[in-house]
mmCIF file of C-alpha atoms in Angstrom:
data_model
loop_
_atom_site.group_PDB
_atom_site.id
_atom_site.type_symbol
_atom_site.label_atom_id
_atom_site.label_comp_id
_atom_site.label_asym_id
_atom_site.label_seq_id
_atom_site.Cartn_x
_atom_site.Cartn_y
_atom_site.Cartn_z
ATOM 1 C CA MET A 23 185.914 -59.012 62.899
ATOM 2 C CA GLY A 24 187.301 -61.928 61.650
ATOM 3 C CA ALA A 25 187.803 -59.944 58.530
ATOM 4 C CA ILE A 26 189.458 -57.079 59.953
ATOM 5 C CA HIS A 27 191.730 -59.243 62.064
ATOM 6 C CA SER A 28 193.066 -61.344 59.078
ATOM 7 C CA ARG A 29 193.658 -57.836 57.123
ATOM 8 C CA ALA A 30 195.806 -56.483 59.920
ATOM 9 C CA ILE A 31 197.887 -59.558 59.998
ATOM 10 C CA LEU A 32 198.332 -59.722 56.259
ATOM 11 C CA GLU A 33 199.553 -55.916 56.476
ATOM 12 C CA ARG A 34 202.149 -56.942 59.183
ATOM 13 C CA VAL A 35 203.442 -59.735 57.127
ATOM 14 C CA THR A 36 203.575 -57.759 54.150
ATOM 15 C CA LYS A 37 205.269 -54.937 55.769
ATOM 16 C CA SER A 38 207.914 -57.347 57.425
ATOM 17 C CA ARG A 39 208.532 -58.910 53.986
ATOM 18 C CA SER A 40 209.005 -55.579 52.413
ATOM 19 C CA VAL A 41 211.391 -54.582 55.272
ATOM 20 C CA GLU A 42 213.236 -58.082 54.818
ATOM 21 C CA LYS A 43 213.303 -57.472 50.886
ATOM 22 C CA ARG A 44 215.043 -53.771 51.206
ATOM 23 C CA ARG A 45 217.474 -55.186 53.611
ATOM 24 C CA ARG A 46 218.541 -58.045 51.542
ATOM 25 C CA LEU A 47 218.642 -55.575 48.323
ATOM 26 C CA PHE A 48 221.048 -53.173 50.387
ATOM 27 C CA LYS A 49 223.096 -55.761 52.158
ATOM 28 C CA SER A 50 226.365 -53.971 52.510
ATOM 29 C CA SER A 51 228.300 -57.233 51.700
ATOM 30 C CA GLU A 52 226.996 -57.777 48.206
ATOM 31 C CA TRP A 53 228.658 -54.445 46.943
ATOM 32 C CA ASP A 54 232.077 -55.700 48.351
ATOM 33 C CA LEU A 55 234.856 -55.087 45.683
ATOM 34 C CA GLU A 56 237.482 -57.494 44.612
ATOM 35 C CA GLU A 57 240.766 -55.820 44.581
ATOM 36 C CA PRO A 58 244.525 -56.837 44.373
ATOM 37 C CA ALA A 59 246.007 -57.559 47.682
ATOM 38 C CA ALA A 60 248.958 -55.270 47.152
ATOM 39 C CA PHE A 61 246.481 -52.512 46.518
ATOM 40 C CA ALA A 62 244.471 -52.972 49.414
ATOM 41 C CA ARG A 63 247.570 -52.905 51.440
ATOM 42 C CA ILE A 64 249.085 -49.788 50.069
ATOM 43 C CA ALA A 65 245.699 -48.049 50.404
ATOM 44 C CA ARG A 66 245.345 -48.830 54.012
ATOM 45 C CA SER A 67 248.839 -47.707 54.702
ATOM 46 C CA PRO A 68 248.671 -44.046 55.429
ATOM 47 C CA VAL A 69 252.608 -44.050 55.041
ATOM 48 C CA GLU A 70 252.995 -45.706 51.653
ATOM 49 C CA LEU A 71 249.857 -44.148 50.154
ATOM 50 C CA ALA A 72 250.720 -40.571 51.557
ATOM 51 C CA LEU A 73 254.384 -40.974 50.426
ATOM 52 C CA ILE A 74 253.089 -41.840 46.899
ATOM 53 C CA THR A 75 250.551 -39.079 46.792
ATOM 54 C CA GLY A 76 253.576 -36.391 47.593
ATOM 55 C CA VAL A 77 255.885 -37.844 44.879
ATOM 56 C CA VAL A 78 253.192 -37.515 42.144
ATOM 57 C CA ILE A 79 251.832 -34.246 43.456
ATOM 58 C CA ARG A 80 255.373 -32.505 43.530
ATOM 59 C CA LEU A 81 256.220 -33.820 40.248
ATOM 60 C CA PHE A 82 252.945 -32.560 38.965
ATOM 61 C CA ARG A 83 253.375 -29.338 40.298
ATOM 62 C CA ALA A 84 257.199 -28.896 39.111
ATOM 63 C CA VAL A 85 255.863 -29.812 35.479
ATOM 64 C CA VAL A 86 253.034 -27.388 35.669
ATOM 65 C CA LEU A 87 255.293 -24.536 36.696
ATOM 66 C CA THR A 88 258.032 -24.962 33.975
ATOM 67 C CA HIS A 89 256.052 -26.100 31.262
ATOM 68 C CA GLY A 90 253.003 -24.579 29.400
ATOM 69 C CA ASN A 91 251.776 -21.138 29.365
ATOM 70 C CA ALA A 92 251.516 -19.657 32.717
ATOM 71 C CA THR A 93 248.087 -18.057 32.344
ATOM 72 C CA SER A 94 245.412 -17.702 35.239
ATOM 73 C CA GLY A 95 243.374 -20.330 33.591
ATOM 74 C CA TYR A 96 246.243 -22.957 33.255
ATOM 75 C CA LEU A 97 247.127 -22.683 36.898
ATOM 76 C CA PHE A 98 244.047 -22.764 37.924
ATOM 77 C CA ALA A 99 242.748 -25.707 36.087
ATOM 78 C CA SER A 100 246.286 -27.574 37.287
ATOM 79 C CA PHE A 101 245.410 -26.509 41.078
ATOM 80 C CA VAL A 102 241.726 -28.079 40.706
ATOM 81 C CA LEU A 103 243.384 -31.045 39.216
ATOM 82 C CA GLY A 104 246.003 -31.577 41.890
ATOM 83 C CA THR A 105 243.347 -30.930 44.906
ATOM 84 C CA LEU A 106 241.308 -33.189 43.602
ATOM 85 C CA PHE A 107 244.121 -35.996 43.020
ATOM 86 C CA LEU A 108 245.092 -34.978 46.796
ATOM 87 C CA LEU A 109 241.788 -35.260 48.204
ATOM 88 C CA GLY A 110 240.973 -38.516 46.492
ATOM 89 C CA MET A 111 244.019 -40.154 47.550
ATOM 90 C CA ALA A 112 243.208 -39.169 51.171
ATOM 91 C CA THR A 113 239.456 -40.554 50.684
ATOM 92 C CA LEU A 114 240.765 -43.890 49.072
ATOM 93 C CA HIS A 115 242.682 -44.450 52.483
ATOM 94 C CA LEU A 116 240.243 -43.051 55.114
ATOM 95 C CA GLY A 117 237.379 -44.716 53.295
ATOM 96 C CA ARG A 118 238.621 -48.146 54.694
ATOM 97 C CA PHE A 119 238.433 -47.203 58.204
ATOM 98 C CA PRO A 120 235.607 -46.192 60.455
ATOM 99 C CA VAL A 121 235.142 -42.286 61.144
ATOM 100 C CA ARG A 122 236.139 -42.569 64.768
ATOM 101 C CA GLU A 123 239.872 -43.197 63.340
ATOM 102 C CA TRP A 124 239.666 -40.316 60.851
ATOM 103 C CA PRO A 125 240.670 -37.435 63.251
ATOM 104 C CA TRP A 126 244.159 -39.106 63.827
ATOM 105 C CA ARG A 127 244.317 -40.640 60.235
ATOM 106 C CA ALA A 128 243.794 -37.370 58.304
ATOM 107 C CA PRO A 129 246.560 -35.449 59.924
ATOM 108 C CA LEU A 130 249.025 -38.490 59.834
ATOM 109 C CA PHE A 131 248.077 -38.713 55.874
ATOM 110 C CA ALA A 132 248.937 -34.985 55.748
ATOM 111 C CA VAL A 133 252.398 -35.235 57.361
ATOM 112 C CA PHE A 134 253.375 -38.263 55.431
ATOM 113 C CA GLU A 135 252.172 -36.718 52.042
ATOM 114 C CA THR A 136 254.415 -33.445 52.798
ATOM 115 C CA ALA A 137 257.373 -35.816 53.697
ATOM 116 C CA GLY A 138 256.949 -37.398 50.047
ATOM 117 C CA GLU A 139 256.722 -34.053 48.739
ATOM 118 C CA MET A 140 259.704 -32.605 50.394
ATOM 119 C CA LEU A 141 261.686 -35.784 49.424
ATOM 120 C CA VAL A 142 261.110 -34.976 45.913
ATOM 121 C CA SER A 143 261.661 -31.392 46.398
ATOM 122 C CA LEU A 144 265.487 -32.013 47.781
ATOM 123 C CA VAL A 145 266.080 -33.946 44.658
ATOM 124 C CA LEU A 146 264.658 -31.210 42.439
ATOM 125 C CA ILE A 147 266.666 -28.351 44.111
ATOM 126 C CA SER A 148 269.821 -30.539 43.490
ATOM 127 C CA LEU A 149 269.170 -30.706 40.086
ATOM 128 C CA HIS A 150 268.121 -26.957 39.825
ATOM 129 C CA ARG A 151 264.423 -27.946 38.810
ATOM 130 C CA GLU A 152 262.556 -27.069 41.647
ATOM 131 C CA PRO A 153 260.287 -23.807 40.976
ATOM 132 C CA TRP A 154 259.922 -21.239 43.614
ATOM 133 C CA GLY A 155 258.214 -18.255 42.738
ATOM 134 C CA THR A 156 259.688 -16.851 39.328
ATOM 135 C CA ALA A 157 263.047 -18.111 40.479
ATOM 136 C CA ARG A 158 264.505 -21.853 41.324
ATOM 137 C CA ALA A 159 264.661 -22.866 44.971
ATOM 138 C CA GLU A 160 267.841 -23.527 46.568
ATOM 139 C CA PHE A 161 268.505 -25.568 49.795
ATOM 140 C CA MET A 162 268.150 -22.516 52.091
ATOM 141 C CA ASP A 163 264.685 -22.059 50.764
ATOM 142 C CA TRP A 164 263.876 -25.898 51.451
ATOM 143 C CA GLN A 165 262.804 -25.364 55.214
ATOM 144 C CA PRO A 166 260.226 -22.462 54.796
ATOM 145 C CA MET A 167 258.972 -24.488 51.602
ATOM 146 C CA ALA A 168 258.273 -27.660 53.907
ATOM 147 C CA MET A 169 256.463 -25.448 56.684
ATOM 148 C CA GLY A 170 254.068 -24.034 54.040
ATOM 149 C CA VAL A 171 253.311 -27.242 52.468
ATOM 150 C CA LEU A 172 252.621 -28.994 55.603
ATOM 151 C CA PHE A 173 250.308 -26.219 56.988
ATOM 152 C CA TRP A 174 248.073 -26.317 53.772
ATOM 153 C CA ARG A 175 247.975 -30.108 53.473
ATOM 154 C CA LEU A 176 246.891 -30.215 56.705
ATOM 155 C CA ILE A 177 244.264 -27.554 56.652
ATOM 156 C CA ALA A 178 243.142 -29.323 53.263
ATOM 157 C CA ILE A 179 242.958 -32.931 54.438
ATOM 158 C CA CYS A 180 241.683 -32.523 57.884
ATOM 159 C CA VAL A 181 238.540 -30.008 56.631
ATOM 160 C CA TRP A 182 238.034 -32.714 53.944
ATOM 161 C CA ALA A 183 237.927 -35.324 56.669
ATOM 162 C CA LEU A 184 235.534 -33.490 58.579
ATOM 163 C CA LEU A 185 232.941 -32.547 55.676
ATOM 164 C CA LEU A 186 233.513 -36.242 54.432
ATOM 165 C CA GLY A 187 232.944 -37.757 57.970
ATOM 166 C CA THR A 188 230.004 -35.489 58.466
ATOM 167 C CA THR A 189 228.287 -36.395 55.392
ATOM 168 C CA VAL A 190 228.901 -40.123 56.007
ATOM 169 C CA GLN A 191 227.582 -40.043 59.325
ATOM 170 C CA PHE A 192 224.135 -38.235 58.209
ATOM 171 C CA VAL A 193 223.647 -40.586 55.543
ATOM 172 C CA ARG A 194 224.001 -43.559 57.886
ATOM 173 C CA GLY A 195 221.833 -41.970 60.955
ATOM 174 C CA ARG A 196 219.062 -40.539 58.539
ATOM 175 C CA VAL A 197 218.741 -42.187 55.099
ATOM 176 C CA LEU A 198 219.937 -45.391 55.392
ATOM 177 C CA LYS A 199 217.880 -46.107 58.405
ATOM 178 C CA ASP A 200 214.586 -44.800 56.863
ATOM 179 C CA THR A 201 215.509 -47.121 53.938
ATOM 180 C CA GLY A 202 215.874 -50.085 56.279
ATOM 181 C CA ARG A 203 219.396 -50.869 55.036
ATOM 182 C CA ASP A 204 221.796 -52.401 57.572
ATOM 183 C CA VAL A 205 224.036 -49.113 58.789
ATOM 184 C CA GLU A 206 226.510 -51.211 60.557
ATOM 185 C CA PRO A 207 226.808 -54.562 58.960
ATOM 186 C CA GLN A 208 227.488 -57.704 61.218
ATOM 187 C CA SER A 209 231.056 -59.319 61.036
ATOM 188 C CA LEU A 210 231.557 -61.695 58.103
ATOM 189 C CA PRO A 211 233.889 -64.796 57.806
ATOM 190 C CA ASP A 212 235.698 -63.072 55.258
ATOM 191 C CA GLY A 213 236.022 -59.711 56.951
ATOM 192 C CA GLN A 214 234.141 -56.687 56.672
ATOM 193 C CA PRO A 215 232.748 -54.818 53.498
ATOM 194 C CA PHE A 216 235.052 -52.490 51.700
ATOM 195 C CA ILE A 217 234.238 -49.498 53.687
ATOM 196 C CA GLU A 218 234.790 -50.963 56.985
ATOM 197 C CA ARG A 219 237.845 -53.440 56.484
ATOM 198 C CA ARG A 220 240.420 -52.865 59.050
ATOM 199 C CA LYS A 221 243.066 -54.673 60.733
ATOM 200 C CA ARG A 222 244.035 -54.098 64.659
ATOM 201 C CA ASP A 223 247.799 -54.407 63.691
ATOM 202 C CA GLU A 224 247.710 -51.838 61.166
ATOM 203 C CA LEU A 225 247.934 -48.143 61.278
#
């Protein structure tokens, strides 16, 4: 009887130590990344990061449509590359905030990304370098172009945020809990880990 009781106590202690070991192994704060303060500030701002994204994408579009061979493979590869860049920058911003804020941050990012694109578009139109189908865009074409860009950016970024948020919630709710990992880390003296950093006075 005493041997059975001792074995049960030993199993509980061993199991407890195993769980604690897993928690220490997957402690979120140990995965925190060091990054320049200027980069972190820009990445947290939906205005600055989105404007930069819009400028780069519009210039990339202009180069793709005015240089190189306009084959279907070339255009498709350029489209995929541009989409990956857009969604990657959106993820870079959204990943720094809790998922509950994504429903308004995703469309806000899309709006300012469109603003960045269309500002560059105005410059390109004035220089007669803005592609519009098989011709060059004029100032009268700017408004319908802006509406089309805003529509597709909203669709792409919001759908991506929905898929990404669903995946994050699933991983947190199922996989990480099963491994004993801290899903919602406690507040730390130097702030939350990379994925959970946020400041109340910022957008």
